[in-house]
PDB file of C-alpha atoms and ligand atoms in Angstrom:
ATOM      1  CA  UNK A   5     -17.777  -5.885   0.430  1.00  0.00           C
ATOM      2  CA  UNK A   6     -14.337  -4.811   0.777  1.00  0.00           C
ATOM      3  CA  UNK A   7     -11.422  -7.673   0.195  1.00  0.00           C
ATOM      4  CA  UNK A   8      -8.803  -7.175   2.473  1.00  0.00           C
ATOM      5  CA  UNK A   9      -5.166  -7.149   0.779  1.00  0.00           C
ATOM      6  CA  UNK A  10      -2.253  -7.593   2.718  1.00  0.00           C
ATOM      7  CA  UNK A  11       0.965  -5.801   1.144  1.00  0.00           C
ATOM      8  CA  UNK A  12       4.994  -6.097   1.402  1.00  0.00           C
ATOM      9  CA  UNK A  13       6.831  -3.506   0.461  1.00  0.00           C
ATOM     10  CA  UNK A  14      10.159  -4.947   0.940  1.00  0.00           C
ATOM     11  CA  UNK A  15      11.793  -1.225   0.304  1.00  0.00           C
ATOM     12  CA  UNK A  16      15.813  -2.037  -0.581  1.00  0.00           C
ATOM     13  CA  UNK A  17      16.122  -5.361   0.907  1.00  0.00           C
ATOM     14  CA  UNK A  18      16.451  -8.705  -0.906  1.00  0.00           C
ATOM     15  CA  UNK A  19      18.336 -10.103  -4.000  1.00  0.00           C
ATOM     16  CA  UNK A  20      17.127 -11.549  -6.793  1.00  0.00           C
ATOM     17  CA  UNK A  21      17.967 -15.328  -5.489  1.00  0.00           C
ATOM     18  CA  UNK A  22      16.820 -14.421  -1.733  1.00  0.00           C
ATOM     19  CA  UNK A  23      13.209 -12.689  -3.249  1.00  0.00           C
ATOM     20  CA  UNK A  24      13.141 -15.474  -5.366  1.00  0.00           C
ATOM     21  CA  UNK A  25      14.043 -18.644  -2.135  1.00  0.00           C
ATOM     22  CA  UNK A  26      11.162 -16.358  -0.217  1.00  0.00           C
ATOM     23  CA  UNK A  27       8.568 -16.233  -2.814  1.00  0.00           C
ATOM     24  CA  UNK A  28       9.056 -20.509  -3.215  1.00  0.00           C
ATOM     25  CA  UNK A  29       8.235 -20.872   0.305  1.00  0.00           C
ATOM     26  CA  UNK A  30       5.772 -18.644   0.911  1.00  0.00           C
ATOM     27  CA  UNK A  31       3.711 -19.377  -2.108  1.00  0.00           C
ATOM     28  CA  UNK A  32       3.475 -22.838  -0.526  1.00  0.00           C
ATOM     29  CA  UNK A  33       2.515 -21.729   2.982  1.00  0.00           C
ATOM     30  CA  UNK A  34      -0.542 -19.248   1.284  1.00  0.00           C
ATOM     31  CA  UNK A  35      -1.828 -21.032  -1.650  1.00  0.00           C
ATOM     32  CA  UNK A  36      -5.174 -21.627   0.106  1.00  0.00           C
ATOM     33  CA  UNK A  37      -5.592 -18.811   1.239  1.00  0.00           C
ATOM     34  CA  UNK A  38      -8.806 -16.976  -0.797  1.00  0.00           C
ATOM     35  CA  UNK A  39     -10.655 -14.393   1.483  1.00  0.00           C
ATOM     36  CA  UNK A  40      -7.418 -12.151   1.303  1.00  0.00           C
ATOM     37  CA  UNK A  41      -5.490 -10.300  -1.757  1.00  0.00           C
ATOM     38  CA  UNK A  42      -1.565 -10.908  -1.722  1.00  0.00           C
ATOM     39  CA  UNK A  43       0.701  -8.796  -2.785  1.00  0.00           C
ATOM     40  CA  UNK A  44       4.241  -8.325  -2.604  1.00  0.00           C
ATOM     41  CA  UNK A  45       6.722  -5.421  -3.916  1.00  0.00           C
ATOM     42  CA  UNK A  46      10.005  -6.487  -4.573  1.00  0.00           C
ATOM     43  CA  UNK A  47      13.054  -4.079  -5.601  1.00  0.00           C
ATOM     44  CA  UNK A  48      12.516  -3.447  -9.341  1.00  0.00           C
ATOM     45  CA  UNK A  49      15.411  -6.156 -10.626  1.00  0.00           C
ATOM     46  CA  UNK A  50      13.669  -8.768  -8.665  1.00  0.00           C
ATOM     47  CA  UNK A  51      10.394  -8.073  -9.983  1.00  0.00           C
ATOM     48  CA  UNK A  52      10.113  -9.812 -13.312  1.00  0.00           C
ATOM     49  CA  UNK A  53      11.950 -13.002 -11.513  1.00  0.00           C
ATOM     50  CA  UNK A  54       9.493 -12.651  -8.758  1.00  0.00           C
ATOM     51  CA  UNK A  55       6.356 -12.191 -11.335  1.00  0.00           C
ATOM     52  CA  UNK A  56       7.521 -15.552 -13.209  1.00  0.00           C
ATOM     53  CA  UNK A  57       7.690 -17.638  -9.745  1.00  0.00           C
ATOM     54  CA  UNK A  58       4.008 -16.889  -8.583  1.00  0.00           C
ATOM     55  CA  UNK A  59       2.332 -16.220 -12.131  1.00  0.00           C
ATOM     56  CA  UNK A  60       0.225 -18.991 -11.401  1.00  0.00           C
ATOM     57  CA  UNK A  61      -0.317 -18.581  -7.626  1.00  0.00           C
ATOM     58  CA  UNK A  62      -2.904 -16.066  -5.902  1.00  0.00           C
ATOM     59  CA  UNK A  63       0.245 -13.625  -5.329  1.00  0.00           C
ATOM     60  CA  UNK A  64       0.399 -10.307  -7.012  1.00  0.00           C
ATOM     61  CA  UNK A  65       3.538  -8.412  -7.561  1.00  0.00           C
ATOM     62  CA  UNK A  66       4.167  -4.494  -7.664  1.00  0.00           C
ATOM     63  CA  UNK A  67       6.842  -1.950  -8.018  1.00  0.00           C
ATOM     64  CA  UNK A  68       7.388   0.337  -5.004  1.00  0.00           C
ATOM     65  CA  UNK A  69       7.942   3.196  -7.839  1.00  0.00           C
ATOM     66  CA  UNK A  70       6.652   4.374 -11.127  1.00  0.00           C
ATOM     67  CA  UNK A  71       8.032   7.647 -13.409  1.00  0.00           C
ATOM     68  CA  UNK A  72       4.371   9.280 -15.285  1.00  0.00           C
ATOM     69  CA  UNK A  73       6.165   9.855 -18.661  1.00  0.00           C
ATOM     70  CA  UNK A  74       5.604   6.578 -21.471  1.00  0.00           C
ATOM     71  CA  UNK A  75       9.370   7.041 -22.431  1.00  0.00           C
ATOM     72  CA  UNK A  76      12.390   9.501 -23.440  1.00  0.00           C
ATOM     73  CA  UNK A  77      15.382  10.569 -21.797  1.00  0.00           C
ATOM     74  CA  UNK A  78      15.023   9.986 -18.440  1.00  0.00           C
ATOM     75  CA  UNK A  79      17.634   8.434 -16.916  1.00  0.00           C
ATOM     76  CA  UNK A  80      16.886   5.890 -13.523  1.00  0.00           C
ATOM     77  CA  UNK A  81      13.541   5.824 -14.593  1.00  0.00           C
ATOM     78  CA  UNK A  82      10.928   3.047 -15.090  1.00  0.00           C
ATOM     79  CA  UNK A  83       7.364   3.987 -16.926  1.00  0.00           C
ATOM     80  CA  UNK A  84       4.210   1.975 -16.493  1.00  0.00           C
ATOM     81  CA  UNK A  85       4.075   0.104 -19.731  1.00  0.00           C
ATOM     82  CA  UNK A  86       7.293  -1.284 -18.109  1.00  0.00           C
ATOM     83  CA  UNK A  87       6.429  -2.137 -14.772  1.00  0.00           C
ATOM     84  CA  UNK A  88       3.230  -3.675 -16.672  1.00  0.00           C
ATOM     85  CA  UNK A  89       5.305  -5.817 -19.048  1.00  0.00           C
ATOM     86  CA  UNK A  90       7.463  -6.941 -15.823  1.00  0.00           C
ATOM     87  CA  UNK A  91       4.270  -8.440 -14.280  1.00  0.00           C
ATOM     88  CA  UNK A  92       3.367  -5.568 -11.891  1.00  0.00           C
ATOM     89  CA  UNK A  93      -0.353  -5.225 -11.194  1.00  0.00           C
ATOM     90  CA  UNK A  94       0.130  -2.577  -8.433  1.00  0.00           C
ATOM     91  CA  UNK A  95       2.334  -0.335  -7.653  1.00  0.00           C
ATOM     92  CA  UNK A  96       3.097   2.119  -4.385  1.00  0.00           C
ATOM     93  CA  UNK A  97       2.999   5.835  -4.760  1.00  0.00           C
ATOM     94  CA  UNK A  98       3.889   8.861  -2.766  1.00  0.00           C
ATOM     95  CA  UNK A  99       5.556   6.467   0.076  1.00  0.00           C
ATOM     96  CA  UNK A 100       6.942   9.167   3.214  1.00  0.00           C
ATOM     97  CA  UNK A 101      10.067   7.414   2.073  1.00  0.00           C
ATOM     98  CA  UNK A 102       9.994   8.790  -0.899  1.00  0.00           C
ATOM     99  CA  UNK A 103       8.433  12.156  -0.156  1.00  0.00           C
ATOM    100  CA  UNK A 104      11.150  12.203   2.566  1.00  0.00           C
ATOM    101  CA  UNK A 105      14.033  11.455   0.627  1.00  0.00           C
ATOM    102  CA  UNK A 106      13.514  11.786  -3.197  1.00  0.00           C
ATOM    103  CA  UNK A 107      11.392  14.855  -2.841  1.00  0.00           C
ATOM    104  CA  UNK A 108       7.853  13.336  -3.990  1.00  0.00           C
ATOM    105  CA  UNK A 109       4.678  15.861  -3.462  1.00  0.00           C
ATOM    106  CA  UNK A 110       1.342  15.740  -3.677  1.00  0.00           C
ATOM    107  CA  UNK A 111       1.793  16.568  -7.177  1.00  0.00           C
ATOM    108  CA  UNK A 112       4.069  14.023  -8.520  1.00  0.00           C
ATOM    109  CA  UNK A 113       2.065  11.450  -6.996  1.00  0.00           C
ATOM    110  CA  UNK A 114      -1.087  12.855  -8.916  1.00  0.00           C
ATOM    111  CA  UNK A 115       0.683  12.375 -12.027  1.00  0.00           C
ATOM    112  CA  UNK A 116       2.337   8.397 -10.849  1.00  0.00           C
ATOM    113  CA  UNK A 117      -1.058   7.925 -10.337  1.00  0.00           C
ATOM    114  CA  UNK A 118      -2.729   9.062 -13.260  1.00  0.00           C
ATOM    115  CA  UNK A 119       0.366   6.708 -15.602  1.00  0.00           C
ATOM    116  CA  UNK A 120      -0.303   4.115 -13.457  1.00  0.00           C
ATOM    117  CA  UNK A 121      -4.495   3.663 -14.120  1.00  0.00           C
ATOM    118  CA  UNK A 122      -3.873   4.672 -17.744  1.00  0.00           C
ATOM    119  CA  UNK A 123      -1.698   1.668 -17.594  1.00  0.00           C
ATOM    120  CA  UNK A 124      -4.024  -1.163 -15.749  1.00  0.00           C
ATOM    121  CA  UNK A 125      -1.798  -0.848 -12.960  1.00  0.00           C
ATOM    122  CA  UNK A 126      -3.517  -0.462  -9.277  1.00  0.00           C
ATOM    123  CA  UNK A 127      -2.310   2.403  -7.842  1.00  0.00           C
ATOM    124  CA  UNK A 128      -1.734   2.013  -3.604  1.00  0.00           C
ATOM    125  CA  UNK A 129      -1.394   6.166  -2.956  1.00  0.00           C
ATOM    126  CA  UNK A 130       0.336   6.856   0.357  1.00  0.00           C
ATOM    127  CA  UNK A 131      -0.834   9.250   2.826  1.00  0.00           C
ATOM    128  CA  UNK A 132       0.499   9.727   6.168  1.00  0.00           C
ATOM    129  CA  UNK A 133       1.289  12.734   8.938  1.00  0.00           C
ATOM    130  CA  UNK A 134       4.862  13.219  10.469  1.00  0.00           C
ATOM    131  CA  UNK A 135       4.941  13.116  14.304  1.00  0.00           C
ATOM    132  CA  UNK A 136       5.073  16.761  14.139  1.00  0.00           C
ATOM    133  CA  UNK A 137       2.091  17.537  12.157  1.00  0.00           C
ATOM    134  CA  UNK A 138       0.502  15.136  14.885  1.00  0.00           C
ATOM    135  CA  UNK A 139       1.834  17.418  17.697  1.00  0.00           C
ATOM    136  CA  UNK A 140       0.772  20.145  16.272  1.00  0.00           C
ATOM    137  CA  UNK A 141      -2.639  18.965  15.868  1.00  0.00           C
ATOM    138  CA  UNK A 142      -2.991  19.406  12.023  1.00  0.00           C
ATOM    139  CA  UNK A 143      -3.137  15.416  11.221  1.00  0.00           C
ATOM    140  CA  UNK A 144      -6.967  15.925   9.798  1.00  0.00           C
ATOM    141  CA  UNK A 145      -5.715  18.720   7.372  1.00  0.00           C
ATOM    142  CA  UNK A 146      -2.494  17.577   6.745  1.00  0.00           C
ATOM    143  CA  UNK A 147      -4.236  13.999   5.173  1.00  0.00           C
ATOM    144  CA  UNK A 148      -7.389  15.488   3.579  1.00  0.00           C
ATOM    145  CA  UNK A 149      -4.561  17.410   1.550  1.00  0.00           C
ATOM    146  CA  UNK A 150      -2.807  14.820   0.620  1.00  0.00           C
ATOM    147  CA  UNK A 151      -5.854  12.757  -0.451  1.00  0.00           C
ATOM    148  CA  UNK A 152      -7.344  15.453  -2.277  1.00  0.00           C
ATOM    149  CA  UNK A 153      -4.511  16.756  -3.960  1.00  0.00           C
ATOM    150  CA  UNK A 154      -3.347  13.084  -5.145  1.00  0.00           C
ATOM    151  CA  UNK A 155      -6.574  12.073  -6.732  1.00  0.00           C
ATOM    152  CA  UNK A 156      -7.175  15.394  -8.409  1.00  0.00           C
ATOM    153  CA  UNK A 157      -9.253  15.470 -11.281  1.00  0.00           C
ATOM    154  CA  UNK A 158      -9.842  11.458 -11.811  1.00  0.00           C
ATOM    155  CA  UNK A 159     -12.853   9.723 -13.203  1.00  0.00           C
ATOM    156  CA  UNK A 160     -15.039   8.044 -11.512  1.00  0.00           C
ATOM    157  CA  UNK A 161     -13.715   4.896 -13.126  1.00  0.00           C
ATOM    158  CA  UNK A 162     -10.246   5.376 -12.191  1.00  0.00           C
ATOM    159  CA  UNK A 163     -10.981   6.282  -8.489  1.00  0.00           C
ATOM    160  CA  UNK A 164     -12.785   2.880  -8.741  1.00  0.00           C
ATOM    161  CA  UNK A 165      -9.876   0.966  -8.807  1.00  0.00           C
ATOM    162  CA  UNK A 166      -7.738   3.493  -6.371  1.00  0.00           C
ATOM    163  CA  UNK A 167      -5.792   1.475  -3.094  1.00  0.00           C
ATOM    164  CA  UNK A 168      -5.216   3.814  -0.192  1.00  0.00           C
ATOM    165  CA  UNK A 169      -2.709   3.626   2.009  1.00  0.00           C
ATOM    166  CA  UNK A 170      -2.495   5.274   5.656  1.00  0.00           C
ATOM    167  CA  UNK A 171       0.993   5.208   7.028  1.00  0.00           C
ATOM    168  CA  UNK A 172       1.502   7.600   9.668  1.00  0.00           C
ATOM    169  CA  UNK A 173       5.264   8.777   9.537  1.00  0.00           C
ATOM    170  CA  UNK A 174       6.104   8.130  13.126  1.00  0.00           C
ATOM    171  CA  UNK A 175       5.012   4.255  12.914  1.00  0.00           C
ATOM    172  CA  UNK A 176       6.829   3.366  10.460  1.00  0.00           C
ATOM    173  CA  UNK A 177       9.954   1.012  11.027  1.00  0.00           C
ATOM    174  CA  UNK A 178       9.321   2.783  14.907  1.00  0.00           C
ATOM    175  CA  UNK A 179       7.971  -0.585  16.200  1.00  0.00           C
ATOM    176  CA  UNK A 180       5.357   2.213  17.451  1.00  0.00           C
ATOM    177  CA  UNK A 181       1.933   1.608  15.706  1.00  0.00           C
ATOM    178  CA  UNK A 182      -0.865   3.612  15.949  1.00  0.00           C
ATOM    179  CA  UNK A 183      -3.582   2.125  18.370  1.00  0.00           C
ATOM    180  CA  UNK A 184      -6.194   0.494  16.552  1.00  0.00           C
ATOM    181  CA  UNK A 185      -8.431   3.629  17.449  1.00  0.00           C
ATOM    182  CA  UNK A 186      -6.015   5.961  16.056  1.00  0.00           C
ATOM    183  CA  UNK A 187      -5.485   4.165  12.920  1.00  0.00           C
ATOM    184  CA  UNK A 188      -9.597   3.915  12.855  1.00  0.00           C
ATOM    185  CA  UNK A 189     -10.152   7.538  12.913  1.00  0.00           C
ATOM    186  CA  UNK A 190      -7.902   8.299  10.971  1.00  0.00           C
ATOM    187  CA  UNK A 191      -8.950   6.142   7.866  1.00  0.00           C
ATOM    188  CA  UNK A 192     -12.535   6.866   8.584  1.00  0.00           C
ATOM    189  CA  UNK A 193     -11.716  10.297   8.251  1.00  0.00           C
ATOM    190  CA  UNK A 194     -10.283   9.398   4.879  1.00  0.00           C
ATOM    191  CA  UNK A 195     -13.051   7.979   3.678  1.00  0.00           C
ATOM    192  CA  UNK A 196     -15.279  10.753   4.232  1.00  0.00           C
ATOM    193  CA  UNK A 197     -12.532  12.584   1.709  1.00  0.00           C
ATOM    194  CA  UNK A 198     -13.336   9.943  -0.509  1.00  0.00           C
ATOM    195  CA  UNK A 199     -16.948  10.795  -0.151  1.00  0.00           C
ATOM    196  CA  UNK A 200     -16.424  14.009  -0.804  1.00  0.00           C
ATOM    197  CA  UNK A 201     -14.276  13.605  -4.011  1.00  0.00           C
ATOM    198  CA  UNK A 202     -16.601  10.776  -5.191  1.00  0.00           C
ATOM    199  CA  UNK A 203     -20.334  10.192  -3.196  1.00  0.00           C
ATOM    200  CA  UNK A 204     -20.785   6.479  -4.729  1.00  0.00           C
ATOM    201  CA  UNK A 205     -17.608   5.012  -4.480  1.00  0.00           C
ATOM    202  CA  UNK A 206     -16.502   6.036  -0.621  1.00  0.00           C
ATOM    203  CA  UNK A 207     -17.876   2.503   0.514  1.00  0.00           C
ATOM    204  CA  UNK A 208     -15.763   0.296  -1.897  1.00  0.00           C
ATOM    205  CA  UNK A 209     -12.337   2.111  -1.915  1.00  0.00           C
ATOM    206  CA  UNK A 210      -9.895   0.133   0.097  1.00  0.00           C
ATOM    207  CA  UNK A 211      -7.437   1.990   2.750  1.00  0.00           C
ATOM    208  CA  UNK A 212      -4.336  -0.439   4.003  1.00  0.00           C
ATOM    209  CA  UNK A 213      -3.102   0.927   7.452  1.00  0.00           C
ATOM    210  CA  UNK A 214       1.022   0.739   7.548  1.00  0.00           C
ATOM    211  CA  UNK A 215       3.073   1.158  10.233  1.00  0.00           C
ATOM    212  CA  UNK A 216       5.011  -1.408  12.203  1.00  0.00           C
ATOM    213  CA  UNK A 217       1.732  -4.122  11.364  1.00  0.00           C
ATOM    214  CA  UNK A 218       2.774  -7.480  12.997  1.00  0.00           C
ATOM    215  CA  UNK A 219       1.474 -10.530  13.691  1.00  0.00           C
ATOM    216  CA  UNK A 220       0.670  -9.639  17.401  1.00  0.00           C
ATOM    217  CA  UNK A 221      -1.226  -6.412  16.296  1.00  0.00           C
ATOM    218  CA  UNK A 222      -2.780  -7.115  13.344  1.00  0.00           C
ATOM    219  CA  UNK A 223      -6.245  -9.120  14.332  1.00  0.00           C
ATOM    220  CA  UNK A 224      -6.847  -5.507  16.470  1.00  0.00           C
ATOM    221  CA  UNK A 225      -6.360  -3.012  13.636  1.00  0.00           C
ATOM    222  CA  UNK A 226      -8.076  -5.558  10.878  1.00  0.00           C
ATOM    223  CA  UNK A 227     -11.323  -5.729  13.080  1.00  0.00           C
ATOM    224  CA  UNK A 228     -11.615  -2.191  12.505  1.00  0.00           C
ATOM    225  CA  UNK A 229     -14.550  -1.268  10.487  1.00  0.00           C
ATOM    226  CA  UNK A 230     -12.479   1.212   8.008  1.00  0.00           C
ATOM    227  CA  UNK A 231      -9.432  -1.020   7.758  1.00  0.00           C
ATOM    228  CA  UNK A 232      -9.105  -3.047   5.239  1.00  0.00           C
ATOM    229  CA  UNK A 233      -6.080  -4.506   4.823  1.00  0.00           C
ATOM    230  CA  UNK A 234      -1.902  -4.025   5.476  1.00  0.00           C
ATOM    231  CA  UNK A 235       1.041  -2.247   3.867  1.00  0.00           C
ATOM    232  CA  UNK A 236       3.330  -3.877   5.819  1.00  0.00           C
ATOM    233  CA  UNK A 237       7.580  -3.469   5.622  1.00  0.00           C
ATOM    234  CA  UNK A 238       9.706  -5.002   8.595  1.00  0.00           C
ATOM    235  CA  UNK A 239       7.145  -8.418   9.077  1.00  0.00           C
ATOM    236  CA  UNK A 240       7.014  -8.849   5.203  1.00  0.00           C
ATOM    237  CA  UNK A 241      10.724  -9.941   4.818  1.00  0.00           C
ATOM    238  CA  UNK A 242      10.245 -13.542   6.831  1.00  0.00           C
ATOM    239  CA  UNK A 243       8.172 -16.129   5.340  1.00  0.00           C
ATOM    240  CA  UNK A 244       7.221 -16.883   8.853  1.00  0.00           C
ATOM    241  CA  UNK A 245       5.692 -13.117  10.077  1.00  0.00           C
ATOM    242  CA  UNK A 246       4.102 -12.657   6.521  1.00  0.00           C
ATOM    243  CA  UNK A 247       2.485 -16.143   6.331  1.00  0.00           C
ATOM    244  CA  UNK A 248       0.717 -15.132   9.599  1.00  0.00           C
ATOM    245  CA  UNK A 249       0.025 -11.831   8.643  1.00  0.00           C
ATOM    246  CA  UNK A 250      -1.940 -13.141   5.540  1.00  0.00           C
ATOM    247  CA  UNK A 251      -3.957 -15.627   7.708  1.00  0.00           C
ATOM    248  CA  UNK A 252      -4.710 -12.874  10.511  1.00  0.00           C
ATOM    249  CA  UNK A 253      -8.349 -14.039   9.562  1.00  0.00           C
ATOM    250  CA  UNK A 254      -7.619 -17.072  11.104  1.00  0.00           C
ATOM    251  CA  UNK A 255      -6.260 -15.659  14.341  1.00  0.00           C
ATOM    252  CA  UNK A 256      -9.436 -13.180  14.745  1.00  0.00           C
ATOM    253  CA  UNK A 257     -11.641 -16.407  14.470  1.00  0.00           C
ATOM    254  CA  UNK A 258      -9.402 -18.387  17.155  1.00  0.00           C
ATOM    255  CA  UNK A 259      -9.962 -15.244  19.685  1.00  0.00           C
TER     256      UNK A 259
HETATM  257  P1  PGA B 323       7.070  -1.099   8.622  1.00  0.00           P
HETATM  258  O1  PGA B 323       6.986  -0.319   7.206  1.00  0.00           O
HETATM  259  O2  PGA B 323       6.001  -2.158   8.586  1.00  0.00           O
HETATM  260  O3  PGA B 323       8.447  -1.649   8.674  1.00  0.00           O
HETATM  261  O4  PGA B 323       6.798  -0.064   9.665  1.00  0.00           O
HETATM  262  C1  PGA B 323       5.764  -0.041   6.587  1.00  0.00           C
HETATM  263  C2  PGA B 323       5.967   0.741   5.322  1.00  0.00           C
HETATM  264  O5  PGA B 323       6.830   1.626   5.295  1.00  0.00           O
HETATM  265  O6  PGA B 323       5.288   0.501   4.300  1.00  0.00           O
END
């Protein structure tokens, strides 16, 4: 069985003192919740201040970066001792934010993701076609590259521990998410990668969708069978949105 986790990348938003009057309030409004993994990413200066507010709660923190090398002169970067010291269990690689704007490919997200397991850190990879790439019909091929080319040459123990994450480029921050169909497809297409790359371990890998996930849409794409979970931006930032998008087990029972 599969335990859904239900992500917030909060991207650049957030001081320390507003991550910090969130994460008291929403701790609070989840701590009983136990059939779903929480995890929030913070901006790395809130992340230690974060980590020592829900240390003793059932919410995980992450980085929304990591650089592969241990350390050395590299300015603006942050290796994954570090991010492990800070408190960060997880940490998001190869967003389309950061293949978009700080020139991340399929290669440097191998190697994030290869410092990150070394380090005990969960990797989330991110995968995801641009609207072109779904114009042009190439969505299948444009994924199955990414997939393979990210978890290149890992053991079978490290792919155990591996978090996927299927953002497709147009959805995100759009307010357009993929139907619940699309977003199905799409990750059970990933999994047969993942069955490729690794026979035994296909079934227990989990694959996040991301992409505008809200409260109103999230029962539909969690009651899909290859779905397991959210990387969710936008609805992440209010207590409010997130607290609901954390119990969406609750809603799905109510319908
Ligand atoms: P969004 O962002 O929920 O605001 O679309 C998702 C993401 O980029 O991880």
């Amino acid at each position: 069985m599969r335990k859904p986790l239900m992500a917030g990348n909060w991207k650049m938003h957030k001081t320390i003192s507003e991550s910090l009057s969130f994460v008291t309030e929403f701790k609070t409004a989840v701590a009983d919740v136990k059939d779903v993994d929480i995890l929030i990413c913070p901006t790395l200066v809130s992340v230690n201040a974060v980590y020592n507010e829900v240390k003793k709660s059932n919410i995980k923190v992450g980085a929304q970066n990591i650089f592969w090398e241990e350390k050395g002169a590299f300015t603006g970067e942050v290796s994954a001792s570090m991010l492990k010291d800070a408190g960060c269990s997880y940490v998001l690689i190869g967003h389309s934010e950061r293949r978009q704007y700080f020139g991340e490919t399929n290669e440097t997200v191998n190697k994030k993701t290869k410092a990150a397991l070394s380090n005990g850190i969960i990797p989330i990879v991110c995968v995801g076609e641009t609207l072109k790439d779904r114009e042009e019909n190439t969505t299948f091929e444009v994924i199955e590259k990414q997939v393979k080319e990210a978890l290149l040459g890992f053991s079978q123990e490290e792919f155990s521990k591996l978090v996927i994450a299927y953002e497709p480029v147009w959805a995100i921050g759009t307010g357009k998410t993929a139907t619940p169909q699309q977003a199905q497809e799409v990750h059970a297409f990933i999994r047969k990668v993942c069955f490729q790359i690794c026979k035994n371990l296909a079934d227990t890998i989990r694959i996040l969708y991301g992409g505008s996930v809200k409260p109103d849409n999230v029962s539909e794409l969690m009651k899909q069978p290859d779905i397991d979970g959210g990387l969710v931006g936008g609805a992440s930032l209010e207590v409010e949105s997130f607290v609901k998008l954390v119990n969406y087990s609750k809603n799905i029972h109510q319908i």
